Tab-separated table of C-alpha atoms in Angstrom:
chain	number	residue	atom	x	y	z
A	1	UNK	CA	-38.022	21.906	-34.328
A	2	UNK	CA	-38.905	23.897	-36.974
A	3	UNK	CA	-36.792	26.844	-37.214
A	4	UNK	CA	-38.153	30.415	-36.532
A	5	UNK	CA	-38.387	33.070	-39.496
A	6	UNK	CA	-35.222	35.223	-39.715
A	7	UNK	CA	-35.523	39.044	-38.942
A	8	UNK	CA	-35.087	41.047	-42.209
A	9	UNK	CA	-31.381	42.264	-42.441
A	10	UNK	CA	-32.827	46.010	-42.192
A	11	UNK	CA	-33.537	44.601	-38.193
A	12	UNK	CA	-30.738	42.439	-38.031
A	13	UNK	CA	-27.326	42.851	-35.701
A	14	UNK	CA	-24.147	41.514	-37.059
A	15	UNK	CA	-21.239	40.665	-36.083
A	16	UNK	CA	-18.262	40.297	-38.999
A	17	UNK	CA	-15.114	38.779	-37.607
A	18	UNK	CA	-12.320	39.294	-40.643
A	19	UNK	CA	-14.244	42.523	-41.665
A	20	UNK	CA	-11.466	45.027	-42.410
A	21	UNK	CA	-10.612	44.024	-46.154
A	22	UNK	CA	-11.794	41.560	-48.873
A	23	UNK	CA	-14.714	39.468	-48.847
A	24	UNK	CA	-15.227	40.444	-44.863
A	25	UNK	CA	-15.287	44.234	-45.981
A	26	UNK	CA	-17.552	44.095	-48.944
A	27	UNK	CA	-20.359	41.899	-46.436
A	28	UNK	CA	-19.934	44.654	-43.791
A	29	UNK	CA	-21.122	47.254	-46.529
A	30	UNK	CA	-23.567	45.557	-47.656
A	31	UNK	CA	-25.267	43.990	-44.704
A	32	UNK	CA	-25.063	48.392	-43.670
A	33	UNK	CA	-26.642	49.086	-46.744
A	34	UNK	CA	-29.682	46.755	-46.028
A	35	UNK	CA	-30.225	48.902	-42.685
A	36	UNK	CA	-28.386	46.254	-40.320
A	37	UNK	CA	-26.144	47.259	-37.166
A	38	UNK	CA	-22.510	46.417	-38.206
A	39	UNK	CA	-19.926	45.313	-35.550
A	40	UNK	CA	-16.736	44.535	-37.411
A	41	UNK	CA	-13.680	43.355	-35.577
A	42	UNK	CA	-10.457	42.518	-37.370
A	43	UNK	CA	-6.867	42.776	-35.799
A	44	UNK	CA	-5.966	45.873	-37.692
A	45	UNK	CA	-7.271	49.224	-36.668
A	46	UNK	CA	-6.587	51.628	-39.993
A	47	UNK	CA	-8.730	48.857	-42.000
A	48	UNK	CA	-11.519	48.630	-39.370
A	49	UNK	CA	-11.644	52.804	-38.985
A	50	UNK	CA	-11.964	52.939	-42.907
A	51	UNK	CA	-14.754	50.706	-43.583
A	52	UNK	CA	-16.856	52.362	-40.355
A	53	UNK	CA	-16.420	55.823	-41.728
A	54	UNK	CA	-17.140	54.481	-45.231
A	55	UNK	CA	-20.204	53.315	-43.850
A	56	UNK	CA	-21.272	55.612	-41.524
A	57	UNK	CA	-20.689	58.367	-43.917
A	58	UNK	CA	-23.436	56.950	-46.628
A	59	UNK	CA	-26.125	56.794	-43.157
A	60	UNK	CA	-25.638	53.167	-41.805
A	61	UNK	CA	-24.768	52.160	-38.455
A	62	UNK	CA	-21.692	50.603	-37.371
A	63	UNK	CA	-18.444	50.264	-34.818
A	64	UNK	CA	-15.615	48.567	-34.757
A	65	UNK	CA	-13.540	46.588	-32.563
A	66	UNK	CA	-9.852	45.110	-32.531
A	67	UNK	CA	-9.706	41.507	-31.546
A	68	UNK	CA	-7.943	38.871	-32.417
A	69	UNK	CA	-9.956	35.032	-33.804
A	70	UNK	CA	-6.843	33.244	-32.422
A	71	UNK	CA	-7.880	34.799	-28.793
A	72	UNK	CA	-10.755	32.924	-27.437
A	73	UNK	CA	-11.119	35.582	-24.926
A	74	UNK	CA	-11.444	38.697	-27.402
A	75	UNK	CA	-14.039	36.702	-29.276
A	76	UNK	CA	-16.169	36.195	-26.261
A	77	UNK	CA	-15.336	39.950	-25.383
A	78	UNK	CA	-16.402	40.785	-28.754
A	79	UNK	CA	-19.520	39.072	-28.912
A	80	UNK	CA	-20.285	40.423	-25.003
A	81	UNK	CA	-19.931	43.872	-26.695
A	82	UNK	CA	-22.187	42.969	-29.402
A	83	UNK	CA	-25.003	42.438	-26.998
A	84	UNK	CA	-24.403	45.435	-25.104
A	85	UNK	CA	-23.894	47.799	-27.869
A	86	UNK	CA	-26.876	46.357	-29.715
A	87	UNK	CA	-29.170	44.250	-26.827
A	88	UNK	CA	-28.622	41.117	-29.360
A	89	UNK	CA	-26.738	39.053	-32.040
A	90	UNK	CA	-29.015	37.879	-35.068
A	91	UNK	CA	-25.946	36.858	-37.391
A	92	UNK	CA	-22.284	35.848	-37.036
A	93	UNK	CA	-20.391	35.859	-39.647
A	94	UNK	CA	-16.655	34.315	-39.852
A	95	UNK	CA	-14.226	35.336	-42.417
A	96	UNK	CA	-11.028	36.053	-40.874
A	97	UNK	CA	-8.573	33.399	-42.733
A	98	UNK	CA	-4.715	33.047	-43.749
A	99	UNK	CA	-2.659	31.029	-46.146
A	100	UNK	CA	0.608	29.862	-46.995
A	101	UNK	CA	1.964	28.454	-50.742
A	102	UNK	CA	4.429	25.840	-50.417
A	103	UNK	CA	4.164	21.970	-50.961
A	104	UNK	CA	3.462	20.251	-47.838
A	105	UNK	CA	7.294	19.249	-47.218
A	106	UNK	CA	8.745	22.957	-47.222
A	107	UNK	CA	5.820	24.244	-45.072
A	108	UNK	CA	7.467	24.038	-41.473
A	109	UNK	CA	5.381	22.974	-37.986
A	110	UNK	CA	5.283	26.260	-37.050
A	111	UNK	CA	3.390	27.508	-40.220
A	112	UNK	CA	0.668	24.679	-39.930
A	113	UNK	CA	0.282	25.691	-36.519
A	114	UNK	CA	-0.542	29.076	-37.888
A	115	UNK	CA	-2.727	28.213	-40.153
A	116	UNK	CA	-4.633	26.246	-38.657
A	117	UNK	CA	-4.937	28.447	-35.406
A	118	UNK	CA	-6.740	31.143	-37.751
A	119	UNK	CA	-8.929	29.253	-40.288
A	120	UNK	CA	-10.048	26.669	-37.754
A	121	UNK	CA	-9.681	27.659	-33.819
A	122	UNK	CA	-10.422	31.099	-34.447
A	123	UNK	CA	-13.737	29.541	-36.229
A	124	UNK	CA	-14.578	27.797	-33.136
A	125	UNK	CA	-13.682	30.017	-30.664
A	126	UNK	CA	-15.712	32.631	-32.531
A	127	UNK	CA	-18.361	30.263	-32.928
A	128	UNK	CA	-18.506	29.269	-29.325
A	129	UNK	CA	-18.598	33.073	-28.211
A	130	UNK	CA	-21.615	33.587	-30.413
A	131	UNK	CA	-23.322	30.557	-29.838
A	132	UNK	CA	-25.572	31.388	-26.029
A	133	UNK	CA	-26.469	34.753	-27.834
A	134	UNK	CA	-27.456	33.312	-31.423
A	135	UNK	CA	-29.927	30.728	-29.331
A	136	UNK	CA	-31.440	33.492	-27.212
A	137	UNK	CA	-32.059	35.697	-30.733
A	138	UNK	CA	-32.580	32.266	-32.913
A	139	UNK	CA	-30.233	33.464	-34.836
A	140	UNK	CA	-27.891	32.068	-38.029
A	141	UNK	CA	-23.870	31.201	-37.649
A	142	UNK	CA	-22.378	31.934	-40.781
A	143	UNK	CA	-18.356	30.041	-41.760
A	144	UNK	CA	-16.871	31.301	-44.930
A	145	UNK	CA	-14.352	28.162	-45.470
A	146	UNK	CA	-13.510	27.738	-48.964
A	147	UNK	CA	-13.901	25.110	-51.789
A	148	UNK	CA	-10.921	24.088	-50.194
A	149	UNK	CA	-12.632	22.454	-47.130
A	150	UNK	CA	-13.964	19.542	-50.199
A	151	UNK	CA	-10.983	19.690	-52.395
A	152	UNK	CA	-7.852	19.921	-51.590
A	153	UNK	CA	-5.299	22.047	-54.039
A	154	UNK	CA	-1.267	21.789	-54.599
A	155	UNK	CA	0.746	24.110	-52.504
A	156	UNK	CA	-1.816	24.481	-49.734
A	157	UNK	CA	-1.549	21.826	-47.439
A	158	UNK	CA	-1.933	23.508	-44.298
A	159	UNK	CA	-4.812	25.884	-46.188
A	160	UNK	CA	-7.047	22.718	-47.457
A	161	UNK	CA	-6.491	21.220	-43.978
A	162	UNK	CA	-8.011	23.991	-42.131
A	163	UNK	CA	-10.495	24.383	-44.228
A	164	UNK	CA	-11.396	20.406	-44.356
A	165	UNK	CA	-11.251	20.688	-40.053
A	166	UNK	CA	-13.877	23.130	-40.509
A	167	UNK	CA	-16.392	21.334	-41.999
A	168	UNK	CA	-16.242	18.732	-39.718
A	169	UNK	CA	-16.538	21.224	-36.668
A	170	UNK	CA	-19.695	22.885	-38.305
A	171	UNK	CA	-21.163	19.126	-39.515
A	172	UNK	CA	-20.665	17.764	-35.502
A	173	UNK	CA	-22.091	21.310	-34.297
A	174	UNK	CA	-25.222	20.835	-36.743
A	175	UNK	CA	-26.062	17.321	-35.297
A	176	UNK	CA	-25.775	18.836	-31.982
A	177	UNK	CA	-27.520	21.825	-32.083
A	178	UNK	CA	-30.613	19.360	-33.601
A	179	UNK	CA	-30.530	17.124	-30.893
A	180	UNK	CA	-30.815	19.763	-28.418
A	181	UNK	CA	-33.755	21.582	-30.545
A	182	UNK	CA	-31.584	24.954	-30.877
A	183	UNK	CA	-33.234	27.458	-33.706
A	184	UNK	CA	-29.776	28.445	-34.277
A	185	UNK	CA	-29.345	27.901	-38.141
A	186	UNK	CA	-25.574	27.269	-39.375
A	187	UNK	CA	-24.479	28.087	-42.930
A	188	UNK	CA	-21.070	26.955	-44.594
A	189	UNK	CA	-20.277	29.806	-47.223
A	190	UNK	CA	-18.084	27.813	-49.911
A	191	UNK	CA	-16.293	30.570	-52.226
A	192	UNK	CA	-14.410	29.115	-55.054
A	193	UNK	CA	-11.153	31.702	-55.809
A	194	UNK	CA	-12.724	35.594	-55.030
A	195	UNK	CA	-10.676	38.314	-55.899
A	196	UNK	CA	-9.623	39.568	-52.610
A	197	UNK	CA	-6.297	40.266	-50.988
A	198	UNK	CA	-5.513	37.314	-49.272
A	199	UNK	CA	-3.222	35.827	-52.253
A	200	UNK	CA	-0.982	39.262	-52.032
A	201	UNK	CA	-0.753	38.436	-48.085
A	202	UNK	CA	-0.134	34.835	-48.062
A	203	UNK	CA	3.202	33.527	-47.184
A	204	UNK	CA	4.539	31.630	-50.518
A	205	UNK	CA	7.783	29.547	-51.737
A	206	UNK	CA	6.839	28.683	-54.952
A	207	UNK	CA	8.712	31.220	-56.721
A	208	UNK	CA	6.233	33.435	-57.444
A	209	UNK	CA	2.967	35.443	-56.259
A	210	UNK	CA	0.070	33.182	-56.155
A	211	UNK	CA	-2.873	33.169	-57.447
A	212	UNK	CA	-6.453	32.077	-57.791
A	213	UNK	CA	-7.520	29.236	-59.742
A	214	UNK	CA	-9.475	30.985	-62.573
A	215	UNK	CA	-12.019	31.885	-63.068
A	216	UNK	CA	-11.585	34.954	-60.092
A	217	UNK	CA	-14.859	36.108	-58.813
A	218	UNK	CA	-15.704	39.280	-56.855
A	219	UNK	CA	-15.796	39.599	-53.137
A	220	UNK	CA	-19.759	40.835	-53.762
A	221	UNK	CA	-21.022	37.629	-54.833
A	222	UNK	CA	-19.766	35.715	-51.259
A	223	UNK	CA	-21.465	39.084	-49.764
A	224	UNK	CA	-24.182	38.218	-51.573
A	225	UNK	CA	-24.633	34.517	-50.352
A	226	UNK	CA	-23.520	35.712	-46.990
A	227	UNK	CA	-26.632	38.172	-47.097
A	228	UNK	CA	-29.071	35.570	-48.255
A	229	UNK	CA	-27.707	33.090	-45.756
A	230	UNK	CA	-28.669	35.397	-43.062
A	231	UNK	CA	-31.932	35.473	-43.797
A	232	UNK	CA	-32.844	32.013	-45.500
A	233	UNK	CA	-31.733	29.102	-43.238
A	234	UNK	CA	-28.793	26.961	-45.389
A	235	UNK	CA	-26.571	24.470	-45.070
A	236	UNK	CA	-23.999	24.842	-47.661
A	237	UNK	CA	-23.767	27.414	-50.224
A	238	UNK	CA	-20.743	27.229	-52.937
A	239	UNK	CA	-20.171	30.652	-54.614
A	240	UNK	CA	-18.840	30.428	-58.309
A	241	UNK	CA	-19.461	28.212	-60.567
A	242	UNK	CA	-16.225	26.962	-60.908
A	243	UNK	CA	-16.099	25.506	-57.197
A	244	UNK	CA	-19.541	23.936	-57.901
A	245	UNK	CA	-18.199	22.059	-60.946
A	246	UNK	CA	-15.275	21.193	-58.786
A	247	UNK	CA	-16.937	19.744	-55.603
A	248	UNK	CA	-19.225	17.603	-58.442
A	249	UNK	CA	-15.881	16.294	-59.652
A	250	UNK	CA	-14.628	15.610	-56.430
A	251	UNK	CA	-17.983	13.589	-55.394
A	252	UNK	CA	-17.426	11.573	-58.941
């Protein structure tokens, strides 16, 4: 099945799970800028306030909602709101992640379990919220996973394993979704280290803040793939050119 042409963002709803800071923030703006209807849902309220004020303030339209990605029930609630705030969901867009630094010995059960829960069942469950509604609006899914789901790094284990878990969920989902004829279009946003906040919030026991491998690039180029994805179907889109040169290494 060929799949149908995308509504331009400016008619577009969106949904932005992880939307309150960072690479999740900067899409929200954007996609608000283009003229789309903004639901952003994060698990802190300050951060979700700020960034729908920001944006209502320069004339876009948005609201907010607390909910957790490790809740499978506050994702279907949010994407249940989505619908009835909006009468549809054209785009879905996953961000919300975590991370620890430590080598895979010193990181304990419980942090995997973490981890993991976020970056990878808070994917699905998100994705299996949005999923009736994206078919109904032929719609796009959108996954920001990381370089990290190809190549895995020192000190981030539990990270690279999430990340690789997701890629298989969103390969499986693809071959599914074909065999059943769904227009649904699912895009695997690929950012190689982006300048955003979650190194100062990750968890670390290396001795010292962590940091991106450089080169660091700006939350506005993922917002910018994220954007593009959402209106041109795609299957994988790396952001930097570092992480492309990596993944080629990797493949070698």
């Amino acid at each position: 099945m060929t799949a149908p042409r995308r509504r331009p963002l400016a008619e577009q709803v969106v949904v932005i799970v992880g939307g309150s800071s960072g690479i999740g923030r900067v899409t929200a703006r954007r996609f608000a800028e283009e003229g789309a209807r903004v639901l952003v849902a994060a698990r802190g309220e300050p951060g979700l306030r700020s960034i729908v004020d920001q944006i209502v303030s320069a004339g876009g339209q948005a609201t907010n909602q607390v909910a957790d990605a490790v809740d499978p029930a506050a994702m279907q609630t949010l994407a249940k709101r989505a619908v009835a705030l909006y009468s549809r969901i054209d785009t879905w867009v996953h961000v919300a992640a975590v991370s620890i630094w430590a080598e895979a010995e010193d990181t304990t059960p419980e942090e995997y379990k973490q981890v993991i829960d976020v970056n990878l069942l808070g994917q699905i469950h998100g994705a299996l919220a949005a999923l009736p509604y994206l078919k109904d609006s032929g719609g796009t899914l959108i996954a920001v996973s990381s370089v990290e789901g190809r190549i895995g790094l020192p000190f981030q284990s539990a990270y690279a394993a999430s990340k690789h878990g997701l890629i298989g969920f969103l390969d499986s989902l693809r071959l599914e979704l074909k065999r059943h004829d769904s227009p649904v279009s699912v895009t695997n946003i690929m950012p190689a280290s982006i300048d955003t906040p979650l190194f100062e919030k990750a968890r670390t026991r290396i001795g010292y803040q962590p940091k991106g491998v450089p080169p660091l690039y700006s939350p506005e180029e993922v917002a910018r793939g994220i954007l593009y994805a959402a209106e041109h179907p795609a299957r994988d889109l790396i952001v930097g050119g570092a992480g492309r040169l990596m993944a080629a290494a990797q493949s070698l």
